[in-house]
Amino acid sequence: MADVTQRILALLATLQSGRSFSGDELVARLGVSPRTLRRDVERLREYGYPVETRPGPGGYYRLTAGAALPPLVLDDDEAIATLVGLAAFAATGSAAEGSVDEAATRAYGKVDQFLPKRLRHRAARLRASLETGAAPAPSVSTAVLATLADAIQRRHVVTFDYAGKGGSVTSRRVEPYRHVHHSLRWYLLAWDEGRDDWRIFRIDRVSGLAVTTSAFRPRPLPAETALDYLRQGLNKERERVVLTVEAPLAAVADAFKYQDTELSAVTDRRTRVVLWLDTWQWPLVNLAFLDADFVVHEPAAFRAAFRDFGARLRAAGERGSAGERGPAGERGPAGERGPAKERGPAG
């Protein structure tokens, strides 16, 4: 019986991922026969889980959400990931009432109530041992996110007041398409009917949100993804910089963790880095801490700036090794003093 229970839970956990699975996928993933799979699906239905099935070519199994759906079942890894994710969200924002971060804080203290008994003690131990550093970020209302999600799904136009960067407030009427969470900020990609163009809105600056009854016909997105379009806007005033660093990808990712980068492993010990910067000085500290050779491929202006700065560093090192002193009266390298002042009369 224990094997049957474990098998059923494994099937349920797989279906609760929200996607559709073919029978062959589930058979291979769970290591059961097609006949056993069909029996287990029937058991789930008897337990009240609405499993939708489509037979034949292109067929699938899918768990459909509904009011009668029994409580969520998490395995060990999923329970830990849920707690860690809630803790990370709770550490952002200002914990304003009704915000995502405030809701995450409340859920963090409740999730063990929905776990199997064998996992509750482990979840409690994880909570007792886990600390997360505060990450200042604007709070976003869960109600606003949910309302926008509903409008995006139903393809309904929304209206709201929007506070721009300078503080001025304008009324907007838009077709909402995507939420984007990037660098601890929530954004909305939408077609602005008043500007007749695509726009990105910071959701924490939205107020007075209302969903209209006007439906819209979907337009092709202005980029491959909403995140790509957001990055294009954020980086339009910056230079695209391409580097090759003689270091493993994990080390480079750690050094550039606060930069918006695209990293790809060339080899196990070499990484290609693409980032967008205002000035050539920004990556110097990151590269210095990596203590690895690197090549600047583009732009040419950055290569020239790095070359000039390298010459200044080399000259500074050579002057220091030659024992040259700094300006009169100042300490030179290695604690040396500048020219000594003449002494006055003894005493």
CSV table of C-alpha atoms in Angstrom, one decimal:
chain,number,residue,atom,x,y,z
A,1,MET,CA,0.0,0.0,0.0
A,2,ALA,CA,2.9,2.3,0.8
A,3,ASP,CA,4.1,1.9,-2.8
A,4,VAL,CA,0.7,2.8,-4.2
A,5,THR,CA,0.5,5.9,-2.0
A,6,GLN,CA,3.9,7.0,-3.0
A,7,ARG,CA,3.1,6.5,-6.6
A,8,ILE,CA,-0.1,8.4,-6.4
A,9,LEU,CA,1.6,11.3,-4.7
A,10,ALA,CA,4.3,11.3,-7.4
A,11,LEU,CA,1.6,11.5,-10.1
A,12,LEU,CA,-0.2,14.2,-8.3
A,13,ALA,CA,2.9,16.3,-7.7
A,14,THR,CA,3.7,16.0,-11.4
A,15,LEU,CA,0.2,17.0,-12.6
A,16,GLN,CA,0.2,19.9,-10.2
A,17,SER,CA,3.0,21.6,-12.1
A,18,GLY,CA,0.1,23.0,-14.3
A,19,ARG,CA,1.2,21.6,-17.7
A,20,SER,CA,-0.2,18.9,-19.8
A,21,PHE,CA,1.6,15.5,-20.1
A,22,SER,CA,1.2,12.8,-22.7
A,23,GLY,CA,0.7,9.2,-21.5
A,24,ASP,CA,4.2,8.3,-22.7
A,25,GLU,CA,5.8,11.2,-20.7
A,26,LEU,CA,4.1,10.2,-17.5
A,27,VAL,CA,4.9,6.5,-18.0
A,28,ALA,CA,8.6,7.3,-18.5
A,29,ARG,CA,8.7,9.9,-15.7
A,30,LEU,CA,7.0,7.7,-13.1
A,31,GLY,CA,8.4,4.4,-14.2
A,32,VAL,CA,5.0,2.6,-14.4
A,33,SER,CA,3.1,0.8,-17.1
A,34,PRO,CA,0.3,2.5,-19.2
A,35,ARG,CA,-2.2,0.3,-17.4
A,36,THR,CA,-1.0,1.3,-14.0
A,37,LEU,CA,-1.0,5.0,-15.0
A,38,ARG,CA,-4.7,4.7,-16.1
A,39,ARG,CA,-5.6,3.1,-12.7
A,40,ASP,CA,-3.7,5.8,-10.8
A,41,VAL,CA,-5.5,8.5,-12.7
A,42,GLU,CA,-8.8,6.9,-11.8
A,43,ARG,CA,-7.8,6.8,-8.1
A,44,LEU,CA,-7.0,10.5,-8.2
A,45,ARG,CA,-10.4,11.2,-9.7
A,46,GLU,CA,-12.0,9.2,-6.9
A,47,TYR,CA,-10.1,11.3,-4.4
A,48,GLY,CA,-11.6,14.5,-5.9
A,49,TYR,CA,-8.8,15.6,-8.2
A,50,PRO,CA,-10.3,16.7,-11.6
A,51,VAL,CA,-7.9,15.1,-14.0
A,52,GLU,CA,-8.8,15.9,-17.6
A,53,THR,CA,-7.9,13.3,-20.3
A,54,ARG,CA,-7.7,13.6,-24.0
A,55,PRO,CA,-7.2,10.2,-25.8
A,56,GLY,CA,-5.6,9.5,-29.2
A,57,PRO,CA,-2.8,11.3,-31.1
A,58,GLY,CA,-1.9,14.6,-29.3
A,59,GLY,CA,-3.7,13.3,-26.2
A,60,TYR,CA,-2.7,14.4,-22.7
A,61,TYR,CA,-3.4,14.2,-19.0
A,62,ARG,CA,-3.9,17.5,-17.2
A,63,LEU,CA,-5.1,18.6,-13.7
A,64,THR,CA,-7.7,21.2,-14.0
A,65,ALA,CA,-8.1,23.7,-11.2
A,66,GLY,CA,-11.5,24.2,-9.7
A,67,ALA,CA,-13.4,25.1,-6.5
A,68,ALA,CA,-13.5,21.4,-5.5
A,69,LEU,CA,-9.7,20.9,-5.9
A,70,PRO,CA,-8.3,19.3,-2.7
A,71,PRO,CA,-5.4,20.9,-0.8
A,72,LEU,CA,-2.0,21.2,-2.6
A,73,VAL,CA,0.4,18.4,-2.0
A,74,LEU,CA,4.1,19.2,-1.9
A,75,ASP,CA,7.1,16.9,-1.9
A,76,ASP,CA,10.1,17.6,0.2
A,77,ASP,CA,12.0,19.7,-2.3
A,78,GLU,CA,8.9,21.7,-3.3
A,79,ALA,CA,8.1,22.5,0.3
A,80,ILE,CA,11.6,23.8,0.9
A,81,ALA,CA,11.5,25.8,-2.4
A,82,THR,CA,8.2,27.3,-1.4
A,83,LEU,CA,9.5,28.5,2.0
A,84,VAL,CA,12.7,29.9,0.6
A,85,GLY,CA,10.7,31.7,-2.2
A,86,LEU,CA,8.3,33.2,0.4
A,87,ALA,CA,11.2,34.3,2.6
A,88,ALA,CA,12.9,36.0,-0.4
A,89,PHE,CA,9.8,37.9,-1.3
A,90,ALA,CA,9.1,38.8,2.3
A,91,ALA,CA,12.5,40.4,2.5
A,92,THR,CA,11.7,43.0,-0.2
A,93,GLY,CA,9.4,46.0,-0.1
A,94,SER,CA,8.1,47.9,2.9
A,95,ALA,CA,5.5,45.3,4.0
A,96,ALA,CA,2.7,47.7,3.3
A,97,GLU,CA,-0.8,46.3,3.9
A,98,GLY,CA,-2.1,44.3,0.9
A,99,SER,CA,1.3,44.1,-0.8
A,100,VAL,CA,3.0,41.1,-2.2
A,101,ASP,CA,5.8,41.2,0.3
A,102,GLU,CA,3.4,41.5,3.2
A,103,ALA,CA,1.3,38.6,1.9
A,104,ALA,CA,4.5,36.5,1.5
A,105,THR,CA,5.4,37.2,5.2
A,106,ARG,CA,1.9,35.9,6.3
A,107,ALA,CA,2.1,32.9,4.0
A,108,TYR,CA,5.6,32.1,5.3
A,109,GLY,CA,4.2,31.5,8.7
A,110,LYS,CA,1.3,29.4,7.5
A,111,VAL,CA,2.6,27.1,4.9
A,112,ASP,CA,3.5,24.3,7.3
A,113,GLN,CA,-0.1,23.9,8.2
A,114,PHE,CA,-0.8,22.6,4.7
A,115,LEU,CA,2.2,20.2,4.7
A,116,PRO,CA,2.1,16.5,5.5
A,117,LYS,CA,3.0,15.7,9.1
A,118,ARG,CA,6.4,14.3,8.2
A,119,LEU,CA,7.4,17.7,6.6
A,120,ARG,CA,6.1,20.1,9.3
A,121,HIS,CA,9.1,19.7,11.6
A,122,ARG,CA,11.5,20.1,8.7
A,123,ALA,CA,9.7,23.2,7.6
A,124,ALA,CA,9.8,24.6,11.1
A,125,ARG,CA,13.5,23.9,11.4
A,126,LEU,CA,14.1,25.6,8.1
A,127,ARG,CA,12.2,28.7,9.3
A,128,ALA,CA,14.1,28.8,12.6
A,129,SER,CA,17.5,28.6,10.8
A,130,LEU,CA,16.8,30.9,7.9
A,131,GLU,CA,17.6,34.6,7.8
A,132,THR,CA,17.2,36.9,4.7
A,133,GLY,CA,18.8,40.3,4.2
A,134,ALA,CA,16.4,43.1,3.5
A,135,ALA,CA,16.3,44.1,-0.2
A,136,PRO,CA,14.7,47.6,-0.5
A,137,ALA,CA,12.2,47.6,-3.3
A,138,PRO,CA,8.8,49.3,-4.0
A,139,SER,CA,5.8,47.4,-2.6
A,140,VAL,CA,3.2,46.3,-5.1
A,141,SER,CA,-0.4,45.5,-4.3
A,142,THR,CA,-1.5,41.9,-4.7
A,143,ALA,CA,-4.9,43.2,-5.7
A,144,VAL,CA,-3.4,45.2,-8.5
A,145,LEU,CA,-1.4,42.3,-9.8
A,146,ALA,CA,-4.4,40.0,-9.7
A,147,THR,CA,-6.6,42.6,-11.4
A,148,LEU,CA,-4.1,43.1,-14.2
A,149,ALA,CA,-3.7,39.3,-14.6
A,150,ASP,CA,-7.4,38.9,-15.0
A,151,ALA,CA,-7.5,41.8,-17.6
A,152,ILE,CA,-4.6,40.3,-19.5
A,153,GLN,CA,-6.3,36.9,-19.6
A,154,ARG,CA,-9.7,38.3,-20.6
A,155,ARG,CA,-8.1,40.8,-23.0
A,156,HIS,CA,-9.9,43.8,-21.5
A,157,VAL,CA,-8.7,47.4,-21.6
A,158,VAL,CA,-7.7,48.9,-18.3
A,159,THR,CA,-7.5,52.5,-17.1
A,160,PHE,CA,-5.3,54.0,-14.3
A,161,ASP,CA,-3.4,57.1,-13.2
A,162,TYR,CA,0.3,56.8,-13.6
A,163,ALA,CA,3.0,58.8,-11.7
A,164,GLY,CA,5.9,59.4,-14.0
A,165,LYS,CA,9.6,59.6,-13.0
A,166,GLY,CA,9.3,63.3,-12.3
A,167,GLY,CA,6.2,63.0,-10.2
A,168,SER,CA,3.6,64.2,-12.8
A,169,VAL,CA,0.5,62.1,-12.9
A,170,THR,CA,-1.3,61.3,-16.2
A,171,SER,CA,-4.4,59.2,-16.9
A,172,ARG,CA,-3.8,56.2,-19.1
A,173,ARG,CA,-6.0,53.8,-21.1
A,174,VAL,CA,-4.1,50.7,-22.2
A,175,GLU,CA,-4.3,47.1,-23.5
A,176,PRO,CA,-2.4,45.0,-20.9
A,177,TYR,CA,-0.2,42.1,-22.1
A,178,ARG,CA,2.4,41.0,-19.6
A,179,HIS,CA,3.7,41.3,-16.1
A,180,VAL,CA,7.5,41.4,-15.8
A,181,HIS,CA,9.4,41.0,-12.5
A,182,HIS,CA,13.0,42.3,-13.0
A,183,SER,CA,15.6,43.6,-10.6
A,184,LEU,CA,13.1,43.7,-7.7
A,185,ARG,CA,10.6,45.8,-9.7
A,186,TRP,CA,7.2,44.9,-11.2
A,187,TYR,CA,6.4,46.2,-14.7
A,188,LEU,CA,3.5,46.1,-17.1
A,189,LEU,CA,3.9,45.8,-20.8
A,190,ALA,CA,0.9,47.4,-22.5
A,191,TRP,CA,-0.3,49.1,-25.7
A,192,ASP,CA,-1.1,52.7,-24.7
A,193,GLU,CA,-4.2,53.8,-26.7
A,194,GLY,CA,-3.5,57.5,-26.0
A,195,ARG,CA,0.1,57.3,-27.3
A,196,ASP,CA,-0.7,54.7,-30.0
A,197,ASP,CA,2.4,52.8,-29.0
A,198,TRP,CA,3.9,50.2,-26.7
A,199,ARG,CA,4.7,51.4,-23.2
A,200,ILE,CA,6.3,49.9,-20.0
A,201,PHE,CA,4.8,51.0,-16.7
A,202,ARG,CA,6.2,50.5,-13.2
A,203,ILE,CA,3.3,48.9,-11.4
A,204,ASP,CA,4.2,50.5,-8.0
A,205,ARG,CA,3.4,53.9,-9.7
A,206,VAL,CA,-0.1,52.8,-10.8
A,207,SER,CA,-3.2,54.0,-8.9
A,208,GLY,CA,-6.9,54.0,-9.5
A,209,LEU,CA,-6.8,50.8,-11.6
A,210,ALA,CA,-10.1,49.9,-13.3
A,211,VAL,CA,-11.0,47.2,-15.8
A,212,THR,CA,-13.3,48.3,-18.5
A,213,THR,CA,-15.8,46.2,-20.5
A,214,SER,CA,-14.0,47.0,-23.7
A,215,ALA,CA,-12.2,43.9,-25.2
A,216,PHE,CA,-9.1,44.2,-27.5
A,217,ARG,CA,-7.7,42.1,-30.2
A,218,PRO,CA,-4.2,40.9,-29.3
A,219,ARG,CA,-1.3,42.5,-31.1
A,220,PRO,CA,2.1,40.9,-31.9
A,221,LEU,CA,4.5,41.7,-29.1
A,222,PRO,CA,7.2,44.3,-30.0
A,223,ALA,CA,10.0,41.9,-29.0
A,224,GLU,CA,10.5,38.2,-28.6
A,225,THR,CA,9.5,38.5,-24.9
A,226,ALA,CA,8.2,41.3,-22.6
A,227,LEU,CA,11.5,41.1,-20.7
A,228,ASP,CA,13.5,41.7,-23.9
A,229,TYR,CA,11.4,44.8,-24.6
A,230,LEU,CA,11.8,46.0,-21.0
A,231,ARG,CA,15.6,45.6,-21.3
A,232,GLN,CA,15.6,47.5,-24.5
A,233,GLY,CA,14.0,50.5,-22.8
A,234,LEU,CA,16.1,50.4,-19.7
A,235,ASN,CA,19.3,50.2,-21.8
A,236,LYS,CA,18.5,52.6,-24.6
A,237,GLU,CA,20.8,55.3,-23.1
A,238,ARG,CA,23.6,52.8,-22.4
A,239,GLU,CA,26.4,51.2,-24.3
A,240,ARG,CA,26.4,47.5,-25.2
A,241,VAL,CA,29.6,46.0,-23.9
A,242,VAL,CA,30.9,42.6,-24.9
A,243,LEU,CA,33.7,40.9,-22.9
A,244,THR,CA,35.4,37.5,-22.8
A,245,VAL,CA,36.7,36.7,-19.4
A,246,GLU,CA,39.1,33.9,-18.6
A,247,ALA,CA,37.1,32.5,-15.7
A,248,PRO,CA,34.3,30.0,-15.2
A,249,LEU,CA,30.7,31.2,-15.7
A,250,ALA,CA,29.8,30.7,-12.0
A,251,ALA,CA,32.7,33.0,-10.9
A,252,VAL,CA,31.8,35.7,-13.5
A,253,ALA,CA,28.1,35.5,-12.5
A,254,ASP,CA,29.0,36.1,-8.8
A,255,ALA,CA,31.3,39.0,-9.7
A,256,PHE,CA,28.6,40.7,-11.8
A,257,LYS,CA,25.6,39.8,-9.6
A,258,TYR,CA,24.4,43.4,-9.4
A,259,GLN,CA,24.6,44.0,-13.1
A,260,ASP,CA,22.0,43.1,-15.8
A,261,THR,CA,24.2,40.7,-17.8
A,262,GLU,CA,23.9,37.9,-20.4
A,263,LEU,CA,26.4,35.2,-19.7
A,264,SER,CA,27.4,32.2,-21.8
A,265,ALA,CA,30.1,29.6,-21.2
A,266,VAL,CA,32.6,29.5,-24.1
A,267,THR,CA,34.6,26.8,-22.3
A,268,ASP,CA,34.7,25.5,-18.7
A,269,ARG,CA,37.2,28.3,-18.0
A,270,ARG,CA,36.1,31.1,-20.3
A,271,THR,CA,32.9,33.2,-20.3
A,272,ARG,CA,31.3,35.6,-22.7
A,273,VAL,CA,29.7,38.6,-21.0
A,274,VAL,CA,27.2,41.0,-22.5
A,275,LEU,CA,26.1,44.0,-20.5
A,276,TRP,CA,24.9,47.6,-20.9
A,277,LEU,CA,26.7,50.4,-19.1
A,278,ASP,CA,26.6,54.2,-18.8
A,279,THR,CA,30.4,54.6,-18.6
A,280,TRP,CA,33.5,52.4,-19.0
A,281,GLN,CA,34.4,52.7,-15.3
A,282,TRP,CA,31.5,50.5,-14.0
A,283,PRO,CA,33.0,47.0,-14.7
A,284,LEU,CA,36.5,47.8,-13.4
A,285,VAL,CA,35.9,46.7,-9.8
A,286,ASN,CA,34.1,43.5,-10.9
A,287,LEU,CA,36.9,42.6,-13.2
A,288,ALA,CA,39.6,43.4,-10.6
A,289,PHE,CA,38.0,41.1,-8.0
A,290,LEU,CA,37.8,38.3,-10.6
A,291,ASP,CA,41.6,38.5,-11.0
A,292,ALA,CA,41.4,37.0,-14.5
A,293,ASP,CA,42.5,38.0,-18.0
A,294,PHE,CA,39.8,39.5,-20.2
A,295,VAL,CA,39.3,40.9,-23.7
A,296,VAL,CA,37.0,43.9,-24.5
A,297,HIS,CA,35.4,43.2,-27.9
A,298,GLU,CA,33.1,46.2,-28.1
A,299,PRO,CA,32.6,49.1,-28.1
A,300,ALA,CA,35.8,50.6,-29.5
A,301,ALA,CA,35.5,53.6,-27.1
A,302,PHE,CA,35.6,51.3,-24.1
A,303,ARG,CA,38.6,49.5,-25.4
A,304,ALA,CA,40.4,52.8,-25.8
A,305,ALA,CA,39.4,53.9,-22.3
A,306,PHE,CA,40.6,50.6,-20.8
A,307,ARG,CA,43.9,50.9,-22.6
A,308,ASP,CA,44.5,54.5,-21.4
A,309,PHE,CA,43.5,53.6,-17.8
A,310,GLY,CA,45.8,50.6,-18.0
A,311,ALA,CA,48.7,52.8,-19.1
A,312,ARG,CA,48.0,55.1,-16.1
A,313,LEU,CA,48.0,52.1,-13.7
A,314,ARG,CA,51.2,50.8,-15.2
A,315,ALA,CA,52.9,54.2,-14.9
A,316,ALA,CA,51.7,54.5,-11.3
A,317,GLY,CA,53.3,51.1,-10.5
A,318,GLU,CA,56.5,52.0,-12.2
A,319,ARG,CA,56.8,55.4,-10.3
A,320,GLY,CA,56.2,53.6,-7.1
A,321,SER,CA,58.9,51.0,-7.7
A,322,ALA,CA,61.3,53.7,-8.6
A,323,GLY,CA,60.7,55.4,-5.3
A,324,GLU,CA,59.4,58.6,-6.7
A,325,ARG,CA,57.8,60.9,-4.2
A,326,GLY,CA,54.4,62.6,-4.4
A,327,PRO,CA,53.9,66.3,-4.4
A,328,ALA,CA,55.8,68.4,-1.8
A,329,GLY,CA,54.7,67.8,1.7
A,330,GLU,CA,52.6,64.7,0.9
A,331,ARG,CA,53.4,61.1,1.7
A,332,GLY,CA,54.8,59.2,-1.2
A,333,PRO,CA,54.5,55.5,-1.8
A,334,ALA,CA,55.2,53.0,0.9
A,335,GLY,CA,54.8,55.6,3.6
A,336,GLU,CA,57.6,57.9,2.4
A,337,ARG,CA,57.4,61.6,3.2
A,338,GLY,CA,57.8,64.5,0.8
A,339,PRO,CA,60.8,66.9,1.1
A,340,ALA,CA,61.4,67.7,4.7
A,341,LYS,CA,60.8,71.2,5.9
A,342,GLU,CA,63.8,73.2,7.2
A,343,ARG,CA,64.2,73.1,10.9
A,344,GLY,CA,64.1,76.3,12.8
A,345,PRO,CA,66.6,77.2,15.6
A,346,ALA,CA,67.3,74.5,18.1
A,347,GLY,CA,64.9,74.5,21.0
